[in-house]
């Protein structure tokens, strides 16, 4: 991995567009960051937005990241993923309060702004009665998304210990390796399809799960996040080359992705 001579020069940001694909790309700095985004083939053909979102911001020894999977059965699931993703990226860069209670409170507090923005997306004018009933049922649930977010602060020769902090709700994949040993089993029991965030109520199905651990200087690690469009990765533990991940994103064996796919991998 290449390292910039000055940490202050090591700045990188990526935020996915829900209206366009992002082929697998890599950024090299203090972190090696691979990222990609793809819409389901049905959405691509119909010109619809993807329901997923991925964003990352690297500055020197710190990295903030978010991955969201909008709930398609909810009202405007793409909005929830986009709103929460952007809001969490801002929060991660400014907060000084990392407790579970503070994070849960924040996730409830932002529902007012989210609901107000969502109102502006409601179709104007008259709609057929049957469609209106379906629309009203969905609106009662709000716009919903699953999510994983976090912040990494790297250790250094002068600062022997860093940390990783993460929070999530839902069944998106969260995989973590230390010294080439995967320790993701710690997260499996908490990756639940019944949990998500709603623009109406905030956390749904329980409180957010929060994980924090110390990072040791000189210990290599890898964090991999992806949504269910890339579930072929579930059984793969080794580090895949770029071209093999791109094959999964292109999904030629199924004529394109069956579900939207967001991918983010960080190494340090």
Short mmCIF file of C-alpha atoms in Angstrom, two decimals:
data_model
loop_
_atom_site.label_atom_id
_atom_site.label_comp_id
_atom_site.label_asym_id
_atom_site.label_seq_id
_atom_site.Cartn_x
_atom_site.Cartn_y
_atom_site.Cartn_z
CA UNK A 1 0.00 0.00 0.00
CA UNK A 2 1.36 3.44 -0.85
CA UNK A 3 1.58 5.97 1.96
CA UNK A 4 1.48 9.70 1.41
CA UNK A 5 4.42 11.62 2.87
CA UNK A 6 2.12 14.06 4.64
CA UNK A 7 -1.04 12.85 6.33
CA UNK A 8 -2.70 16.21 5.66
CA UNK A 9 -2.44 15.51 1.92
CA UNK A 10 -4.18 12.16 2.33
CA UNK A 11 -7.78 13.24 1.70
CA UNK A 12 -10.34 11.23 -0.25
CA UNK A 13 -14.14 11.20 -0.48
CA UNK A 14 -16.64 9.12 -2.40
CA UNK A 15 -20.45 9.28 -2.24
CA UNK A 16 -22.45 7.01 -4.54
CA UNK A 17 -25.00 8.29 -7.01
CA UNK A 18 -28.24 6.31 -6.88
CA UNK A 19 -28.74 7.05 -10.58
CA UNK A 20 -25.45 5.65 -11.92
CA UNK A 21 -23.14 2.69 -11.59
CA UNK A 22 -19.66 2.91 -10.08
CA UNK A 23 -17.25 0.25 -11.27
CA UNK A 24 -14.91 -1.15 -8.63
CA UNK A 25 -12.26 1.48 -7.94
CA UNK A 26 -9.39 1.81 -5.47
CA UNK A 27 -7.88 4.65 -3.50
CA UNK A 28 -4.44 4.25 -1.91
CA UNK A 29 -3.29 6.34 1.03
CA UNK A 30 -2.97 5.52 4.73
CA UNK A 31 -5.96 3.32 3.96
CA UNK A 32 -6.49 1.19 0.88
CA UNK A 33 -10.13 1.75 -0.04
CA UNK A 34 -12.10 -0.22 -2.64
CA UNK A 35 -15.63 0.90 -3.47
CA UNK A 36 -18.38 0.15 -5.99
CA UNK A 37 -22.09 0.66 -6.64
CA UNK A 38 -24.56 -1.07 -8.93
CA UNK A 39 -28.30 -1.01 -9.49
CA UNK A 40 -30.45 -4.08 -9.98
CA UNK A 41 -30.99 -4.82 -13.65
CA UNK A 42 -34.74 -4.11 -13.35
CA UNK A 43 -34.02 -0.63 -11.94
CA UNK A 44 -31.38 0.02 -14.57
CA UNK A 45 -33.70 -0.92 -17.46
CA UNK A 46 -36.55 1.21 -16.08
CA UNK A 47 -34.27 4.15 -15.29
CA UNK A 48 -35.12 4.03 -11.58
CA UNK A 49 -32.86 5.04 -8.71
CA UNK A 50 -31.02 2.43 -6.70
CA UNK A 51 -32.13 1.87 -3.11
CA UNK A 52 -28.60 1.54 -1.71
CA UNK A 53 -26.04 4.15 -0.67
CA UNK A 54 -22.34 4.06 0.16
CA UNK A 55 -20.09 6.91 1.24
CA UNK A 56 -16.57 7.24 2.65
CA UNK A 57 -14.37 10.14 3.72
CA UNK A 58 -10.67 9.69 4.50
CA UNK A 59 -8.51 12.39 6.00
CA UNK A 60 -5.04 11.41 7.17
CA UNK A 61 -5.32 8.75 9.87
CA UNK A 62 -9.13 8.92 10.13
CA UNK A 63 -11.89 7.41 8.02
CA UNK A 64 -15.69 7.83 8.23
CA UNK A 65 -17.94 5.45 6.31
CA UNK A 66 -21.62 4.67 5.74
CA UNK A 67 -23.45 1.94 3.87
CA UNK A 68 -27.27 1.93 3.59
CA UNK A 69 -29.78 -0.49 2.08
CA UNK A 70 -33.14 1.19 1.51
CA UNK A 71 -36.18 -0.97 2.28
CA UNK A 72 -38.01 -1.38 -1.02
CA UNK A 73 -41.35 -2.20 0.60
CA UNK A 74 -41.31 1.11 2.45
CA UNK A 75 -42.25 4.51 1.02
CA UNK A 76 -39.40 6.00 -1.07
CA UNK A 77 -36.74 3.64 0.33
CA UNK A 78 -34.11 5.33 -1.83
CA UNK A 79 -34.77 8.59 0.04
CA UNK A 80 -34.17 7.04 3.47
CA UNK A 81 -30.87 5.53 2.32
CA UNK A 82 -29.70 8.80 0.78
CA UNK A 83 -30.84 11.03 3.66
CA UNK A 84 -29.44 8.83 6.40
CA UNK A 85 -26.20 8.16 4.55
CA UNK A 86 -25.42 11.84 4.05
CA UNK A 87 -26.58 12.76 7.55
CA UNK A 88 -24.41 10.11 9.20
CA UNK A 89 -21.34 11.15 7.21
CA UNK A 90 -21.80 14.67 8.58
CA UNK A 91 -22.38 13.40 12.12
CA UNK A 92 -19.31 11.15 12.08
CA UNK A 93 -17.09 14.08 11.17
CA UNK A 94 -18.37 16.38 13.94
CA UNK A 95 -19.55 14.35 16.95
CA UNK A 96 -17.53 14.03 20.15
CA UNK A 97 -20.09 11.86 21.92
CA UNK A 98 -19.75 8.18 20.98
CA UNK A 99 -21.99 6.49 23.56
CA UNK A 100 -24.78 4.15 22.50
CA UNK A 101 -27.36 6.37 24.21
CA UNK A 102 -26.16 9.48 22.38
CA UNK A 103 -26.21 7.72 19.02
CA UNK A 104 -29.72 6.32 19.61
CA UNK A 105 -30.91 9.78 20.59
CA UNK A 106 -29.42 11.29 17.46
CA UNK A 107 -31.14 8.69 15.26
CA UNK A 108 -34.48 9.72 16.78
CA UNK A 109 -33.78 13.45 16.64
CA UNK A 110 -33.22 13.52 12.87
CA UNK A 111 -36.66 12.11 12.01
CA UNK A 112 -38.26 15.56 11.96
CA UNK A 113 -35.92 16.87 9.27
CA UNK A 114 -36.24 13.61 7.33
CA UNK A 115 -40.05 13.64 7.39
CA UNK A 116 -40.12 17.27 6.28
CA UNK A 117 -37.88 16.55 3.30
CA UNK A 118 -39.89 13.45 2.45
CA UNK A 119 -43.12 15.47 2.25
CA UNK A 120 -41.62 17.43 -0.61
CA UNK A 121 -41.27 14.20 -2.61
CA UNK A 122 -44.93 13.22 -2.29
CA UNK A 123 -46.54 13.08 -5.77
CA UNK A 124 -48.67 16.22 -6.33
CA UNK A 125 -52.25 16.23 -7.54
CA UNK A 126 -54.79 13.45 -7.73
CA UNK A 127 -53.79 9.79 -7.88
CA UNK A 128 -56.07 6.78 -8.57
CA UNK A 129 -57.87 5.57 -5.44
CA UNK A 130 -56.23 2.14 -5.45
CA UNK A 131 -52.78 3.66 -5.83
CA UNK A 132 -53.60 6.21 -3.15
CA UNK A 133 -54.45 3.44 -0.67
CA UNK A 134 -51.15 1.67 -1.33
CA UNK A 135 -49.31 4.98 -1.04
CA UNK A 136 -50.98 5.82 2.27
CA UNK A 137 -50.12 2.38 3.70
CA UNK A 138 -46.47 2.89 2.82
CA UNK A 139 -46.43 6.45 4.15
CA UNK A 140 -47.66 5.17 7.51
CA UNK A 141 -44.37 3.24 7.82
CA UNK A 142 -42.23 6.13 6.64
CA UNK A 143 -39.22 5.73 4.40
CA UNK A 144 -36.93 3.04 5.84
CA UNK A 145 -33.37 1.88 5.44
CA UNK A 146 -30.89 -0.51 6.99
CA UNK A 147 -27.44 0.91 7.68
CA UNK A 148 -23.88 0.42 8.89
CA UNK A 149 -21.72 3.39 9.80
CA UNK A 150 -18.44 3.93 11.55
CA UNK A 151 -15.19 5.76 12.15
CA UNK A 152 -11.63 4.44 12.15
CA UNK A 153 -8.76 6.27 13.85
CA UNK A 154 -5.44 4.63 13.03
CA UNK A 155 -2.64 4.05 15.51
CA UNK A 156 0.85 5.26 14.64
CA UNK A 157 4.44 4.93 15.84
CA UNK A 158 3.77 7.82 18.23
CA UNK A 159 0.21 6.79 19.14
CA UNK A 160 0.30 3.05 19.74
CA UNK A 161 -3.46 2.59 19.95
CA UNK A 162 -6.21 3.65 17.58
CA UNK A 163 -9.84 2.60 17.54
CA UNK A 164 -12.73 1.56 15.37
CA UNK A 165 -16.31 2.53 16.25
CA UNK A 166 -19.30 1.14 14.36
CA UNK A 167 -23.10 1.17 14.62
CA UNK A 168 -25.73 -0.69 12.59
CA UNK A 169 -29.25 -2.04 12.16
CA UNK A 170 -30.33 -4.53 9.52
CA UNK A 171 -28.87 -7.47 7.63
CA UNK A 172 -26.23 -5.81 5.43
CA UNK A 173 -22.88 -7.56 5.65
CA UNK A 174 -20.26 -6.40 8.14
CA UNK A 175 -17.00 -8.38 8.00
CA UNK A 176 -13.81 -7.68 9.90
CA UNK A 177 -10.37 -9.28 9.71
CA UNK A 178 -7.38 -8.78 12.06
CA UNK A 179 -4.07 -10.31 11.09
CA UNK A 180 -5.86 -12.20 8.27
CA UNK A 181 -8.22 -13.82 10.78
CA UNK A 182 -11.93 -13.05 10.31
CA UNK A 183 -13.75 -12.16 13.53
CA UNK A 184 -17.12 -11.36 11.96
CA UNK A 185 -18.94 -14.01 14.01
CA UNK A 186 -19.22 -11.39 16.77
CA UNK A 187 -21.68 -9.47 14.57
CA UNK A 188 -23.79 -12.26 13.04
CA UNK A 189 -26.44 -12.48 15.79
CA UNK A 190 -27.14 -8.75 15.53
CA UNK A 191 -27.54 -8.49 11.74
CA UNK A 192 -31.35 -8.72 11.69
CA UNK A 193 -33.77 -8.11 8.81
CA UNK A 194 -36.40 -6.87 11.28
CA UNK A 195 -34.24 -3.91 12.29
CA UNK A 196 -33.85 -0.65 10.36
CA UNK A 197 -34.25 3.13 10.63
CA UNK A 198 -37.48 4.98 9.72
CA UNK A 199 -38.04 8.63 8.85
CA UNK A 200 -41.10 8.50 11.13
CA UNK A 201 -39.87 6.81 14.29
CA UNK A 202 -36.11 6.46 14.07
CA UNK A 203 -34.79 3.00 15.08
CA UNK A 204 -37.21 0.14 14.28
CA UNK A 205 -37.08 -3.32 15.85
CA UNK A 206 -34.75 -2.33 18.68
CA UNK A 207 -31.92 0.03 19.48
CA UNK A 208 -28.85 0.42 17.24
CA UNK A 209 -26.01 -2.02 17.81
CA UNK A 210 -22.73 -0.30 18.69
CA UNK A 211 -19.26 -1.87 18.62
CA UNK A 212 -15.94 -0.32 19.57
CA UNK A 213 -12.49 -1.85 19.88
CA UNK A 214 -8.89 -0.75 20.14
CA UNK A 215 -6.59 -0.97 17.13
CA UNK A 216 -2.98 -1.97 17.73
CA UNK A 217 -0.09 -0.39 15.84
CA UNK A 218 1.46 -2.74 13.28
CA UNK A 219 -1.52 -5.14 13.20
CA UNK A 220 -3.01 -5.28 9.67
CA UNK A 221 -6.79 -5.25 9.40
CA UNK A 222 -9.50 -5.33 6.77
CA UNK A 223 -13.12 -4.18 6.98
CA UNK A 224 -15.62 -5.20 4.29
CA UNK A 225 -19.20 -3.93 3.96
CA UNK A 226 -21.74 -4.81 1.28
CA UNK A 227 -25.47 -5.07 0.66
CA UNK A 228 -27.41 -8.19 -0.35
CA UNK A 229 -26.88 -7.70 -4.07
CA UNK A 230 -23.37 -9.07 -3.46
CA UNK A 231 -24.37 -12.00 -1.27
CA UNK A 232 -22.11 -14.26 -3.39
CA UNK A 233 -19.31 -12.82 -1.25
CA UNK A 234 -20.75 -14.39 1.91
CA UNK A 235 -18.81 -17.65 1.58
CA UNK A 236 -15.53 -16.04 0.47
CA UNK A 237 -12.95 -15.33 3.17
CA UNK A 238 -9.87 -14.58 1.09
CA UNK A 239 -8.99 -11.21 -0.41
CA UNK A 240 -10.42 -11.16 -3.95
CA UNK A 241 -8.73 -9.32 -6.82
CA UNK A 242 -10.58 -6.39 -8.36
CA UNK A 243 -11.62 -8.24 -11.50
CA UNK A 244 -13.39 -11.01 -9.56
CA UNK A 245 -15.43 -8.53 -7.52
CA UNK A 246 -16.32 -6.69 -10.73
CA UNK A 247 -17.61 -9.97 -12.19
CA UNK A 248 -19.96 -10.26 -9.21
CA UNK A 249 -21.13 -6.68 -9.82
CA UNK A 250 -21.70 -7.35 -13.53
CA UNK A 251 -23.49 -10.61 -12.65
CA UNK A 252 -23.35 -12.08 -16.18
CA UNK A 253 -24.64 -15.44 -14.87
CA UNK A 254 -28.01 -13.86 -14.00
CA UNK A 255 -28.20 -11.21 -16.72
CA UNK A 256 -27.31 -8.45 -14.27
CA UNK A 257 -27.74 -7.83 -10.56
CA UNK A 258 -30.93 -9.16 -9.01
CA UNK A 259 -30.67 -6.61 -6.17
CA UNK A 260 -28.90 -3.29 -5.80
CA UNK A 261 -25.31 -3.63 -4.61
CA UNK A 262 -23.10 -1.27 -2.61
CA UNK A 263 -19.56 -2.33 -1.68
CA UNK A 264 -16.87 -0.81 0.52
CA UNK A 265 -13.61 -2.37 1.68
CA UNK A 266 -10.94 -0.71 3.84
CA UNK A 267 -7.46 -2.05 4.62
CA UNK A 268 -4.83 -0.64 6.93
#
